[in-house]
Amino acid sequence: MDNTPRDYLYVLTLQAIDFFRELKNELLTGTHLQTVEGDTIILGCFGQHVLNANNQMTAPLTDRVLNLIMTPVTAFIHTIVDDADPDQSVCLTVGTIIDQLIQSRLLALNND
């Protein structure tokens, strides 16, 4: 394990939770720009959703942390896009999935 203090990891965890809640809200309520070119779905809005979500946080993520988490988030989005229906908003689909994950986690916490 690295030398990162536990209290710092806890703060990062709380920030990540806050970020994904804000991202979910942004994806479900924001303005979307999705185009289809052949078999490719292009999301022209996702980067702005991320920035808007981060700006809505009580303690926004630093650019460094935001860049670190965007790699797995982008991989997740690409998985969704690969199976996406071009007639449905990918952002709405991802927002709904994030909401379901948050709700299932809250249910799990309440049942412990």
Coordinates of N, CA, C and O in Angstrom, one line a residue:
M1 N 0.8 -1.2 0.0 CA 0.0 0.0 0.0 C 0.9 1.2 0.0 O 2.0 1.3 0.6
D2 N 0.4 2.3 -0.6 CA 1.2 3.5 -0.7 C 1.1 4.2 0.7 O 0.5 3.8 1.6
N3 N 1.7 5.4 0.8 CA 1.8 6.2 2.0 C 0.7 7.2 2.1 O 0.8 8.1 2.9
T4 N -0.4 7.0 1.4 CA -1.5 8.0 1.4 C -2.3 7.9 2.7 O -2.7 6.8 3.1
P5 N -2.4 8.9 3.5 CA -3.1 8.9 4.8 C -4.5 8.4 4.6 O -5.2 8.8 3.6
R6 N -5.0 7.6 5.6 CA -6.4 7.1 5.5 C -7.4 8.2 5.5 O -8.4 8.1 4.8
D7 N -7.2 9.3 6.2 CA -8.2 10.4 6.2 C -8.3 11.0 4.9 O -9.4 11.5 4.4
Y8 N -7.2 11.1 4.1 CA -7.2 11.7 2.8 C -8.0 10.7 1.9 O -8.8 11.2 1.0
L9 N -7.8 9.4 2.0 CA -8.6 8.5 1.2 C -10.0 8.6 1.4 O -10.9 8.5 0.5
Y10 N -10.4 8.8 2.7 CA -11.8 8.9 3.1 C -12.4 10.2 2.4 O -13.5 10.1 1.9
V11 N -11.7 11.3 2.4 CA -12.2 12.5 1.8 C -12.3 12.3 0.3 O -13.3 12.7 -0.3
L12 N -11.4 11.6 -0.3 CA -11.5 11.3 -1.8 C -12.7 10.4 -2.0 O -13.4 10.6 -3.0
T13 N -13.0 9.4 -1.2 CA -14.2 8.6 -1.3 C -15.5 9.4 -1.3 O -16.4 9.2 -2.1
L14 N -15.5 10.3 -0.3 CA -16.7 11.2 -0.2 C -16.9 12.1 -1.4 O -18.0 12.3 -1.9
Q15 N -15.7 12.6 -1.9 CA -15.8 13.4 -3.1 C -16.3 12.6 -4.3 O -17.0 13.1 -5.1
A16 N -15.8 11.3 -4.4 CA -16.2 10.5 -5.5 C -17.7 10.2 -5.5 O -18.4 10.3 -6.5
I17 N -18.2 10.0 -4.3 CA -19.7 9.7 -4.1 C -20.4 11.0 -4.6 O -21.4 10.9 -5.3
D18 N -20.0 12.1 -4.1 CA -20.6 13.4 -4.5 C -20.5 13.6 -6.0 O -21.5 14.0 -6.6
F19 N -19.4 13.3 -6.6 CA -19.2 13.5 -8.0 C -20.2 12.7 -8.8 O -20.9 13.2 -9.7
F20 N -20.3 11.4 -8.5 CA -21.2 10.5 -9.2 C -22.7 10.9 -9.0 O -23.5 10.8 -9.9
R21 N -23.0 11.4 -7.9 CA -24.4 11.9 -7.7 C -24.6 13.1 -8.6 O -25.7 13.2 -9.2
E22 N -23.7 14.0 -8.6 CA -23.8 15.2 -9.4 C -23.8 14.8 -10.9 O -24.6 15.4 -11.7
L23 N -23.0 13.9 -11.3 CA -22.9 13.4 -12.7 C -24.2 12.8 -13.1 O -24.7 13.1 -14.2
K24 N -24.8 12.0 -12.2 CA -26.1 11.4 -12.5 C -27.1 12.4 -12.7 O -27.9 12.4 -13.7
N25 N -27.2 13.4 -11.8 CA -28.1 14.5 -12.0 C -27.9 15.3 -13.3 O -28.9 15.6 -14.0
E26 N -26.7 15.5 -13.6 CA -26.4 16.2 -14.9 C -26.8 15.4 -16.1 O -27.3 15.9 -17.1
L27 N -26.5 14.1 -16.1 CA -26.8 13.3 -17.2 C -28.3 13.1 -17.4 O -28.8 13.0 -18.5
L28 N -29.1 13.1 -16.3 CA -30.5 12.9 -16.4 C -31.3 14.2 -16.7 O -32.4 14.1 -17.2
T29 N -30.6 15.4 -16.5 CA -31.4 16.6 -16.7 C -30.7 17.6 -17.6 O -31.3 18.6 -18.0
G30 N -29.5 17.3 -18.0 CA -28.7 18.2 -18.9 C -29.1 18.2 -20.3 O -30.0 17.3 -20.7
T31 N -28.6 19.1 -21.1 CA -28.8 19.1 -22.5 C -27.8 18.2 -23.2 O -26.6 18.2 -22.9
H32 N -28.3 17.4 -24.2 CA -27.4 16.4 -24.8 C -27.2 16.7 -26.2 O -28.0 17.3 -26.9
L33 N -26.0 16.3 -26.7 CA -25.6 16.4 -28.1 C -25.0 15.1 -28.5 O -23.9 14.8 -28.3
Q34 N -25.9 14.3 -29.1 CA -25.5 12.9 -29.6 C -25.8 12.8 -31.0 O -26.9 13.2 -31.5
T35 N -24.8 12.4 -31.8 CA -25.0 12.2 -33.2 C -24.5 10.8 -33.6 O -23.7 10.2 -32.8
V36 N -25.0 10.3 -34.7 CA -24.6 9.0 -35.2 C -24.0 9.2 -36.6 O -24.5 9.8 -37.4
E37 N -22.8 8.6 -36.7 CA -22.1 8.6 -38.0 C -21.8 7.2 -38.3 O -20.9 6.6 -37.7
G38 N -22.6 6.6 -39.2 CA -22.4 5.2 -39.5 C -22.8 4.3 -38.3 O -23.9 4.4 -37.8
D39 N -21.8 3.5 -37.9 CA -22.0 2.7 -36.7 C -21.5 3.3 -35.4 O -21.5 2.7 -34.4
T40 N -21.1 4.6 -35.5 CA -20.5 5.3 -34.4 C -21.4 6.3 -33.8 O -22.0 7.1 -34.5
I41 N -21.6 6.2 -32.4 CA -22.3 7.2 -31.7 C -21.3 8.2 -31.1 O -20.4 7.8 -30.4
I42 N -21.5 9.4 -31.4 CA -20.6 10.5 -30.9 C -21.3 11.3 -29.8 O -22.4 11.8 -30.1
L43 N -20.7 11.3 -28.6 CA -21.2 12.1 -27.5 C -20.5 13.5 -27.5 O -19.4 13.5 -27.0
G44 N -21.1 14.5 -28.0 CA -20.5 15.8 -28.0 C -20.7 16.5 -26.7 O -20.2 17.7 -26.5
C45 N -21.5 15.9 -25.7 CA -21.8 16.6 -24.5 C -21.2 16.1 -23.2 O -21.3 16.7 -22.2
F46 N -20.6 14.9 -23.3 CA -20.2 14.2 -22.1 C -19.2 15.0 -21.3 O -19.3 15.1 -20.1
G47 N -18.2 15.5 -22.0 CA -17.2 16.3 -21.3 C -17.8 17.5 -20.5 O -17.4 17.8 -19.4
Q48 N -18.8 18.1 -21.1 CA -19.4 19.3 -20.5 C -20.2 18.8 -19.2 O -20.3 19.5 -18.2
H49 N -20.9 17.6 -19.4 CA -21.6 17.0 -18.2 C -20.6 16.8 -17.0 O -21.0 17.1 -15.9
V50 N -19.4 16.3 -17.3 CA -18.4 16.1 -16.3 C -18.0 17.4 -15.6 O -18.0 17.5 -14.4
L51 N -17.7 18.4 -16.4 CA -17.4 19.7 -15.9 C -18.5 20.3 -15.1 O -18.3 20.9 -14.0
N52 N -19.7 20.2 -15.6 CA -20.9 20.8 -14.8 C -21.1 20.1 -13.5 O -21.3 20.7 -12.5
A53 N -20.9 18.7 -13.5 CA -21.1 17.9 -12.3 C -20.0 18.3 -11.3 O -20.3 18.5 -10.1
N54 N -18.8 18.5 -11.7 CA -17.7 18.8 -10.8 C -17.9 20.2 -10.3 O -17.7 20.4 -9.1
N55 N -18.4 21.1 -11.1 CA -18.7 22.5 -10.6 C -19.8 22.6 -9.6 O -19.9 23.5 -8.8
Q56 N -20.7 21.6 -9.6 CA -21.8 21.6 -8.7 C -21.5 21.0 -7.3 O -22.2 21.1 -6.3
M57 N -20.3 20.4 -7.2 CA -19.9 19.7 -6.0 C -19.6 20.7 -4.9 O -19.1 21.8 -5.2
T58 N -19.8 20.3 -3.6 CA -19.4 21.2 -2.5 C -17.9 21.4 -2.5 O -17.4 22.5 -2.3
A59 N -17.2 20.3 -2.7 CA -15.7 20.4 -2.8 C -15.3 19.7 -4.1 O -15.1 18.5 -4.2
P60 N -15.2 20.5 -5.2 CA -14.9 19.9 -6.5 C -13.6 19.2 -6.5 O -12.7 19.5 -5.7
L61 N -13.5 18.2 -7.3 CA -12.3 17.4 -7.5 C -11.2 18.3 -8.2 O -11.6 19.1 -9.0
T62 N -10.0 18.0 -7.8 CA -8.9 18.7 -8.5 C -8.8 18.2 -9.9 O -9.3 17.1 -10.2
D63 N -8.1 19.0 -10.7 CA -7.9 18.5 -12.1 C -7.2 17.2 -12.2 O -7.5 16.3 -13.0
R64 N -6.2 17.0 -11.3 CA -5.5 15.8 -11.2 C -6.4 14.6 -10.9 O -6.4 13.6 -11.6
V65 N -7.2 14.7 -9.9 CA -8.1 13.6 -9.5 C -9.1 13.4 -10.6 O -9.5 12.2 -10.9
L66 N -9.7 14.5 -11.1 CA -10.7 14.3 -12.2 C -10.1 13.6 -13.4 O -10.8 12.7 -13.9
N67 N -8.9 13.9 -13.8 CA -8.3 13.2 -14.9 C -8.0 11.7 -14.5 O -8.2 10.9 -15.4
L68 N -7.7 11.4 -13.3 CA -7.5 10.0 -12.9 C -8.8 9.2 -13.0 O -8.8 8.0 -13.4
I69 N -9.9 9.7 -12.5 CA -11.1 9.0 -12.5 C -11.8 8.9 -13.9 O -12.6 8.0 -14.1
M70 N -11.4 9.8 -14.8 CA -12.1 9.8 -16.1 C -11.7 8.6 -16.9 O -12.4 8.2 -17.8
T71 N -10.5 8.0 -16.7 CA -10.1 6.8 -17.4 C -11.1 5.7 -17.2 O -11.7 5.2 -18.2
P72 N -11.4 5.3 -16.0 CA -12.4 4.2 -15.8 C -13.8 4.7 -16.2 O -14.6 3.9 -16.7
V73 N -14.2 5.9 -16.0 CA -15.5 6.4 -16.4 C -15.7 6.4 -17.9 O -16.7 5.9 -18.4
T74 N -14.6 6.8 -18.6 CA -14.7 6.8 -20.1 C -14.8 5.3 -20.6 O -15.5 5.1 -21.5
A75 N -14.0 4.4 -19.9 CA -14.1 3.0 -20.3 C -15.6 2.5 -20.1 O -16.1 1.8 -21.0
F76 N -16.2 2.9 -19.0 CA -17.6 2.5 -18.7 C -18.5 3.0 -19.8 O -19.3 2.3 -20.3
I77 N -18.3 4.3 -20.2 CA -19.2 4.9 -21.2 C -19.0 4.2 -22.5 O -19.9 3.9 -23.2
H78 N -17.7 3.9 -22.9 CA -17.5 3.2 -24.2 C -18.2 1.8 -24.2 O -18.7 1.4 -25.2
T79 N -18.2 1.1 -23.0 CA -18.9 -0.1 -23.0 C -20.4 0.1 -23.2 O -21.0 -0.7 -24.0
I80 N -21.0 1.1 -22.7 CA -22.4 1.4 -22.9 C -22.6 1.8 -24.3 O -23.6 1.3 -25.0
V81 N -21.7 2.6 -24.9 CA -21.9 3.1 -26.3 C -21.8 2.0 -27.3 O -22.5 1.9 -28.2
D82 N -20.9 1.0 -27.0 CA -20.8 -0.1 -27.9 C -22.1 -0.9 -28.0 O -22.3 -1.5 -29.1
D83 N -22.9 -0.9 -27.0 CA -24.2 -1.7 -27.0 C -25.4 -0.7 -27.1 O -26.5 -1.2 -26.9
A84 N -25.1 0.5 -27.4 CA -26.2 1.5 -27.3 C -27.1 1.5 -28.5 O -26.8 1.1 -29.6
D85 N -28.3 1.9 -28.3 CA -29.3 2.1 -29.3 C -29.2 3.5 -29.8 O -29.3 4.4 -29.0
P86 N -28.9 3.7 -31.1 CA -28.7 5.1 -31.5 C -29.9 6.0 -31.4 O -29.7 7.2 -31.4
D87 N -31.1 5.4 -31.2 CA -32.3 6.2 -31.0 C -32.5 6.7 -29.5 O -33.4 7.4 -29.2
Q88 N -31.6 6.1 -28.6 CA -31.7 6.5 -27.2 C -30.5 7.3 -26.8 O -29.4 7.1 -27.3
S89 N -30.7 8.2 -25.9 CA -29.6 9.0 -25.4 C -28.7 8.2 -24.5 O -29.1 7.6 -23.5
V90 N -27.4 8.1 -24.9 CA -26.4 7.3 -24.1 C -26.3 8.0 -22.8 O -26.2 7.3 -21.7
C91 N -26.3 9.3 -22.7 CA -26.2 10.0 -21.4 C -27.3 9.6 -20.5 O -27.1 9.4 -19.3
L92 N -28.5 9.6 -21.0 CA -29.7 9.2 -20.1 C -29.5 7.8 -19.7 O -29.8 7.4 -18.5
T93 N -29.0 6.9 -20.5 CA -28.8 5.5 -20.2 C -27.8 5.4 -19.1 O -28.0 4.7 -18.0
V94 N -26.7 6.1 -19.2 CA -25.6 6.1 -18.2 C -26.1 6.7 -16.9 O -25.8 6.2 -15.8
G95 N -26.8 7.8 -17.0 CA -27.4 8.4 -15.8 C -28.3 7.5 -15.0 O -28.3 7.4 -13.8
T96 N -29.1 6.8 -15.7 CA -30.0 5.8 -15.1 C -29.3 4.7 -14.4 O -29.6 4.3 -13.3
I97 N -28.2 4.2 -15.1 CA -27.4 3.1 -14.5 C -26.7 3.6 -13.2 O -26.7 2.9 -12.2
I98 N -26.2 4.8 -13.3 CA -25.5 5.4 -12.1 C -26.5 5.5 -11.0 O -26.3 5.2 -9.8
D99 N -27.7 6.0 -11.3 CA -28.8 6.1 -10.3 C -29.1 4.8 -9.7 O -29.3 4.7 -8.5
Q100 N -29.2 3.7 -10.5 CA -29.5 2.4 -10.0 C -28.4 1.9 -9.1 O -28.7 1.3 -8.0
L101 N -27.2 2.2 -9.4 CA -26.0 1.8 -8.6 C -26.1 2.5 -7.3 O -25.8 1.9 -6.2
I102 N -26.4 3.8 -7.3 CA -26.5 4.6 -6.0 C -27.6 4.0 -5.2 O -27.4 3.8 -4.0
Q103 N -28.8 3.8 -5.8 CA -29.9 3.3 -5.0 C -29.6 1.9 -4.4 O -30.0 1.7 -3.3
S104 N -29.0 1.0 -5.2 CA -28.7 -0.3 -4.6 C -27.7 -0.2 -3.5 O -27.8 -0.9 -2.5
R105 N -26.7 0.7 -3.6 CA -25.8 0.9 -2.5 C -26.4 1.5 -1.3 O -26.2 1.0 -0.2
L106 N -27.4 2.4 -1.5 CA -28.1 2.9 -0.3 C -28.9 1.9 0.3 O -29.0 1.8 1.6
L107 N -29.6 1.0 -0.5 CA -30.4 -0.1 0.1 C -29.5 -1.0 0.9 O -29.8 -1.5 2.0
A108 N -28.3 -1.3 0.3 CA -27.4 -2.2 1.0 C -26.9 -1.6 2.3 O -26.8 -2.3 3.3
L109 N -26.6 -0.3 2.3 CA -26.2 0.3 3.6 C -27.3 0.3 4.6 O -27.1 0.1 5.8
N110 N -28.6 0.5 4.2 CA -29.7 0.5 5.1 C -30.0 -0.8 5.7 O -30.6 -0.9 6.7
N111 N -29.6 -1.9 5.0 CA -29.9 -3.3 5.4 C -28.8 -3.9 6.2 O -28.9 -5.0 6.7
D112 N -27.7 -3.1 6.4 CA -26.6 -3.7 7.2 C -26.8 -3.5 8.6 O -27.5 -2.8 9.2

